[in-house]
Short mmCIF file of C-alpha atoms and ligand atoms in Angstrom, two decimals:
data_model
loop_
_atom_site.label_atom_id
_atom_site.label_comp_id
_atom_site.label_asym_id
_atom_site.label_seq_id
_atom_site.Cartn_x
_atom_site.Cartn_y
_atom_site.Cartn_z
CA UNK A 20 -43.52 -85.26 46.63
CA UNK A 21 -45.90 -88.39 45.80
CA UNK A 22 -46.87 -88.18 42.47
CA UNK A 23 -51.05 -87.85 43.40
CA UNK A 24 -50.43 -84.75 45.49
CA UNK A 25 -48.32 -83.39 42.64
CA UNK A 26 -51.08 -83.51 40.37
CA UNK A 27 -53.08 -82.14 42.50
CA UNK A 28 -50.73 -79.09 42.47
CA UNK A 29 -51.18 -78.87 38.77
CA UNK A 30 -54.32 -79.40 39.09
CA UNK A 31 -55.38 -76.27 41.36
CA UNK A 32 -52.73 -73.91 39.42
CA UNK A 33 -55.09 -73.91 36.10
CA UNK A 34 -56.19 -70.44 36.80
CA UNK A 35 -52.71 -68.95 37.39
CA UNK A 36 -51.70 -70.76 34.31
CA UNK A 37 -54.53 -69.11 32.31
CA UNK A 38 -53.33 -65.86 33.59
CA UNK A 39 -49.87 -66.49 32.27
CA UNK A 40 -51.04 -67.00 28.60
CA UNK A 41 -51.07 -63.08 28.47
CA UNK A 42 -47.35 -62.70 29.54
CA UNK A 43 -45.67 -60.70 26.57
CA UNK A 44 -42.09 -62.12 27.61
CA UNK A 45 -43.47 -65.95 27.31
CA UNK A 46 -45.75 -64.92 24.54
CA UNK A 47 -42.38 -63.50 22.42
CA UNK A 48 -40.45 -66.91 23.31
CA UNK A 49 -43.00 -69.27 22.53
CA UNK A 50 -43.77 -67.53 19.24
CA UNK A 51 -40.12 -67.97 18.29
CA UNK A 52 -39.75 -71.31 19.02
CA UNK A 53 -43.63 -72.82 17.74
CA UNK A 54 -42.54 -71.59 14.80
CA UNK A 55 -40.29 -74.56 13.98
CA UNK A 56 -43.42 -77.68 14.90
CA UNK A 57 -44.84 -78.85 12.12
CA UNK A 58 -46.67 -82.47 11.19
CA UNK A 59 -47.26 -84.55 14.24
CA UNK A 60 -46.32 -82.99 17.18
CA UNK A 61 -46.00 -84.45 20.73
CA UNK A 62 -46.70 -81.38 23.43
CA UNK A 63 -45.81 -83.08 26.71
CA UNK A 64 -47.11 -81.21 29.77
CA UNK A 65 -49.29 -79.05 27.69
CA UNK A 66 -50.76 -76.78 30.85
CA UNK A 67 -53.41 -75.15 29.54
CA UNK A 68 -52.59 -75.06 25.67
CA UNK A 69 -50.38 -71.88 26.54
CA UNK A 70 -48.67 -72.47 23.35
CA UNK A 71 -51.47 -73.46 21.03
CA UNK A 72 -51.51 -69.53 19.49
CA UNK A 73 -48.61 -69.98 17.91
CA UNK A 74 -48.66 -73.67 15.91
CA UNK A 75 -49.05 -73.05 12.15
CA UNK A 76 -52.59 -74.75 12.91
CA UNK A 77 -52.50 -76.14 8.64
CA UNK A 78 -49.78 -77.21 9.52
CA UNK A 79 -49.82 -79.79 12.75
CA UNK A 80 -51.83 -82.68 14.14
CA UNK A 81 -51.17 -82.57 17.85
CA UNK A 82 -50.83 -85.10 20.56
CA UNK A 83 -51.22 -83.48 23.79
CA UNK A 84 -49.83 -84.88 27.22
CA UNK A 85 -50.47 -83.87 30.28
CA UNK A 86 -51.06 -85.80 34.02
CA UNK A 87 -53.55 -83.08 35.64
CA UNK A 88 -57.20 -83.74 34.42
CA UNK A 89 -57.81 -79.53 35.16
CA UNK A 90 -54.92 -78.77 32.93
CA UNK A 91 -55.98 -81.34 29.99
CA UNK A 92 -59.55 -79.76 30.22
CA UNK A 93 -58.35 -76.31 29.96
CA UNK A 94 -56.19 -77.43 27.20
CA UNK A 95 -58.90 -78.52 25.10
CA UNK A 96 -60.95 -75.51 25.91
CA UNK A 97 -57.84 -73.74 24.36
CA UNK A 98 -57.56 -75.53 21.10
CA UNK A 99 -61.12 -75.17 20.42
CA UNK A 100 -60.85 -71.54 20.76
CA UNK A 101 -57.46 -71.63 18.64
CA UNK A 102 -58.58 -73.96 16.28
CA UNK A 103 -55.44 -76.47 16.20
CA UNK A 104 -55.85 -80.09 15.49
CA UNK A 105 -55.42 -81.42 18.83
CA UNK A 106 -55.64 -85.08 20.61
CA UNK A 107 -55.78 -85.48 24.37
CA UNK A 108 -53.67 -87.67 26.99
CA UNK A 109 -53.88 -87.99 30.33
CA UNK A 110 -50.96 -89.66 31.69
CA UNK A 111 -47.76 -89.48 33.40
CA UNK A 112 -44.51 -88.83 31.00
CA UNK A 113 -43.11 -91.60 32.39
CA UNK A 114 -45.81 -93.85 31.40
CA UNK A 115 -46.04 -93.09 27.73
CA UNK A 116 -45.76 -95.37 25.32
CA UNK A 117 -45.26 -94.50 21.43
CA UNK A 118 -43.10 -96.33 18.70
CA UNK A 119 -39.86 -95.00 17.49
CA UNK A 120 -39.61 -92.44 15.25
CA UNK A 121 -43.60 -91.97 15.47
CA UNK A 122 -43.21 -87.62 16.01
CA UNK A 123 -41.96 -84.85 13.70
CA UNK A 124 -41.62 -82.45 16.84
CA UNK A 125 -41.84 -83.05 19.80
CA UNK A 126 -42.65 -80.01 22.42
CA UNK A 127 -41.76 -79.75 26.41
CA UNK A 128 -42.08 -75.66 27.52
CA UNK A 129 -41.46 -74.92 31.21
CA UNK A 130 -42.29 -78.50 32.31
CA UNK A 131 -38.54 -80.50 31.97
CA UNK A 132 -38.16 -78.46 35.77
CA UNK A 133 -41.25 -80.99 37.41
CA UNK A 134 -40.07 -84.73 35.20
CA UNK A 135 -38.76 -86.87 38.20
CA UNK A 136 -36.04 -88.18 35.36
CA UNK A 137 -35.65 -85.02 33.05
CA UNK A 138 -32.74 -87.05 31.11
CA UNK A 139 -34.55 -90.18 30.87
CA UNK A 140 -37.84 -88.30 29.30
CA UNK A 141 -35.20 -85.82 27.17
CA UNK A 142 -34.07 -89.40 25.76
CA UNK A 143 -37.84 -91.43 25.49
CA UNK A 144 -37.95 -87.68 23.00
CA UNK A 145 -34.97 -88.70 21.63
CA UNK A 146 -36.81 -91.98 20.25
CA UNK A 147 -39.92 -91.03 19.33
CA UNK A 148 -38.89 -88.19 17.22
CA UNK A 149 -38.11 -89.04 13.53
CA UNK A 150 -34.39 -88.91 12.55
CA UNK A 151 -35.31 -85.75 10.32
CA UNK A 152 -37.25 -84.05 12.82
CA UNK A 153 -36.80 -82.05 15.78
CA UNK A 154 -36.95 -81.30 19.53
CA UNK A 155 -38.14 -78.05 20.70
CA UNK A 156 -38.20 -76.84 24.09
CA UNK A 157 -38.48 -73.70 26.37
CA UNK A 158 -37.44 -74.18 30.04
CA UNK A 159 -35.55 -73.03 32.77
CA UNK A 160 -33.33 -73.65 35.12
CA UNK A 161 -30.12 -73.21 37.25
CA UNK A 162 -28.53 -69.62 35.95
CA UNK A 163 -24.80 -69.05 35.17
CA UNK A 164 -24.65 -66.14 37.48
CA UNK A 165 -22.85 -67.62 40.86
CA UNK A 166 -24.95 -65.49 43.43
CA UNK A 167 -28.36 -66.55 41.89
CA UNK A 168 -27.67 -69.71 41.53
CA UNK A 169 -26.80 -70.35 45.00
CA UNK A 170 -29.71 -68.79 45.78
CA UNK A 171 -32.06 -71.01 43.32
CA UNK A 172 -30.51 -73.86 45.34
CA UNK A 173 -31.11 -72.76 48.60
CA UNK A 174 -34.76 -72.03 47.91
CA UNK A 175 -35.49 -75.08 45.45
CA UNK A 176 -36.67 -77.23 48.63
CA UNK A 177 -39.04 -74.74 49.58
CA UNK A 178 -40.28 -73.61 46.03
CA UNK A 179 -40.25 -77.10 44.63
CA UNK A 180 -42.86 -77.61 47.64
CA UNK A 181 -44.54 -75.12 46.80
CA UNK A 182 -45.09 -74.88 43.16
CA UNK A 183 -44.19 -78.45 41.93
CA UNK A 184 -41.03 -77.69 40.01
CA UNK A 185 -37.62 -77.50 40.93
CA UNK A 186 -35.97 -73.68 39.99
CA UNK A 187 -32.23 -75.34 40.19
CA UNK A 188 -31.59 -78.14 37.44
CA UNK A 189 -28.88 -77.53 35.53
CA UNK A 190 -30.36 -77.58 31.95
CA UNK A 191 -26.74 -77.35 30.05
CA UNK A 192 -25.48 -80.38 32.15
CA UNK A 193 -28.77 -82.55 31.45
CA UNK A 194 -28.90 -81.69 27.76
CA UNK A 195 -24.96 -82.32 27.42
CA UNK A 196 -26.12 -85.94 29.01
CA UNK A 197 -28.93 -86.87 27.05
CA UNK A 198 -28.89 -88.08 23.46
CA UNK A 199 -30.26 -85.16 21.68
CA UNK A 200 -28.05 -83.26 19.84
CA UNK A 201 -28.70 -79.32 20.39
CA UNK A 202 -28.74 -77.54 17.08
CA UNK A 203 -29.25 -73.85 18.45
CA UNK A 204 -29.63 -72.16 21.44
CA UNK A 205 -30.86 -69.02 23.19
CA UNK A 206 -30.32 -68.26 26.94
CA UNK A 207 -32.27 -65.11 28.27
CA UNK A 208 -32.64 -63.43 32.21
CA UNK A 209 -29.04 -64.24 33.07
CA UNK A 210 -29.43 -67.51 31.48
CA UNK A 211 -32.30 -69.10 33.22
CA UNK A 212 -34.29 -69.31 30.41
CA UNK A 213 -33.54 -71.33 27.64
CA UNK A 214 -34.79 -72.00 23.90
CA UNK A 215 -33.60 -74.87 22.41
CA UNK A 216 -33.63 -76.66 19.14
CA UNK A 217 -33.03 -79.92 19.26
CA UNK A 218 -32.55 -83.12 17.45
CA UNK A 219 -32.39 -86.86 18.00
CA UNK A 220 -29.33 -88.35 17.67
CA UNK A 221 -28.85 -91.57 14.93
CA UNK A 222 -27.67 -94.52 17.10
CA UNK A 223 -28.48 -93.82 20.79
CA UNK A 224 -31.26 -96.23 22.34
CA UNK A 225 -30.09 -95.85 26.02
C1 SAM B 19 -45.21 -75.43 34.63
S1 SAM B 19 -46.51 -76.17 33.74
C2 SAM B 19 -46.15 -75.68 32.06
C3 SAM B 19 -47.36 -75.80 31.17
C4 SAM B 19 -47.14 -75.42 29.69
N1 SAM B 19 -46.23 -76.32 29.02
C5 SAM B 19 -46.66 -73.99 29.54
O1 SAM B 19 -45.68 -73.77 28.82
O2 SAM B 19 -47.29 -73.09 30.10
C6 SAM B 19 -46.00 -77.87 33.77
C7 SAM B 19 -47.07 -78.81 33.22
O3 SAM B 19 -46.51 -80.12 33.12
C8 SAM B 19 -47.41 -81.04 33.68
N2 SAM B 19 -46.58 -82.13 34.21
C9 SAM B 19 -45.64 -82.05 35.17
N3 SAM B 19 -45.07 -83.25 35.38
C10 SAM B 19 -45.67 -84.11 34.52
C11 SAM B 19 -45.53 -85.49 34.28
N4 SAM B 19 -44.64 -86.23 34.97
N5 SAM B 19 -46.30 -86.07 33.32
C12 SAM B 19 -47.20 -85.31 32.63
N6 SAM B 19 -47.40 -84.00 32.83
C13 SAM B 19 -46.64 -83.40 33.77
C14 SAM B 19 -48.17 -80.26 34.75
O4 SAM B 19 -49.42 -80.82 35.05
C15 SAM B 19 -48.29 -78.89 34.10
O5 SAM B 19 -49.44 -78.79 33.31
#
């Protein structure tokens, strides 16, 4: 899909995105993992500030990224109402540009499944995030049980259509690939969610 009509996509999903801010399950995951951001923090594909609730908000300056102008202006909306420290992007992943080494954390929730290069971005992450800091990120993908995820396959055409995302990357395989080094994780829903800690590896620039 062309990268304007994805947008679009994003763009017209704001309300069901809104919605989802209530959803106890996500709410529990994002709480454990928020936790761990502190200083400056790079949130790429922020949606709709979903997980602005739980940043210590003393404790963060936040760069937000995201490439649908509805999502960035319900983001905003959100960190007004959650009073976090927040700056606003609107650009493509791809087309960010920051210095090494310029993020404590760096944040990706439920958007690694609609990057074009998901190892590519995992490793621009990999660069911008200080040596010391980490790499925190909640997303699914492609579960460990054989008969669903034959079946993720055989829909992802269909669903990626649809909702803009793709339900069968294989998030082990693409983290094992990039140059982050995972510190801890959690699988949940017969491993088709993940929570991951994360951080950048010393000498890889690929
Ligand atoms: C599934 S939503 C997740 C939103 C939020 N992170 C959350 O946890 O609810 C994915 C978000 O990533 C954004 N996104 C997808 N691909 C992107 C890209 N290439 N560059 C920037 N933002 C992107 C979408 O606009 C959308 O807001």
């Amino acid at each position: 899909m062309g990268k304007e009509k994805l947008i679009k996509k994003y763009d017209n999903q704001v309300k069901m995105y809104e919605r989802h801010r209530r959803n106890k399950m996500l709410a529990e995951w994002r709480n454990k993992l928020i936790k761990h951001a502190s200083g400056r923090v790079l949130e790429v594909g922020v949606g709709v500030g979903a997980n602005f609730p739980y940043y210590d908000r003393e404790q963060v300056e936040i760069t937000s990224v995201d490439f649908s102008p509805n999502m960035i202006k319900s983001a905003k909306e959100a960190a007004s109402v959650y009073q976090v420290k927040a700056n606003f992007i609107e650009a493509d992943v791809e087309d960010l540009i920051f210095e090494d080494n310029s993020f404590d954390s760096i944040v990706s929730t439920l958007s690694l499944c609609s990057y074009p290069n998901p190892i590519a971005t995992l490793n621009q992450f990999n660069r911008w995030c200080r040596k010391d800091g980490i790499v925190l990120l909640m997303e699914h993908g492609l579960s460990t049980n054989r008969l669903l995820s034959v079946t993720q396959k055989i829909i992802d055409p269909l669903y990626s259509k649809i909702s803009g995302c793709h339900c069968d990357r294989d998030l082990s395989m693409i983290l094992e690939k990039s140059n982050l080094q995972v510190l801890h994780i959690e699988r949940y829903r017969s491993d088709i969610f993940y929570l991951i800690r994360a951080k950048p590896s010393k000498n890889s620039y690929v």
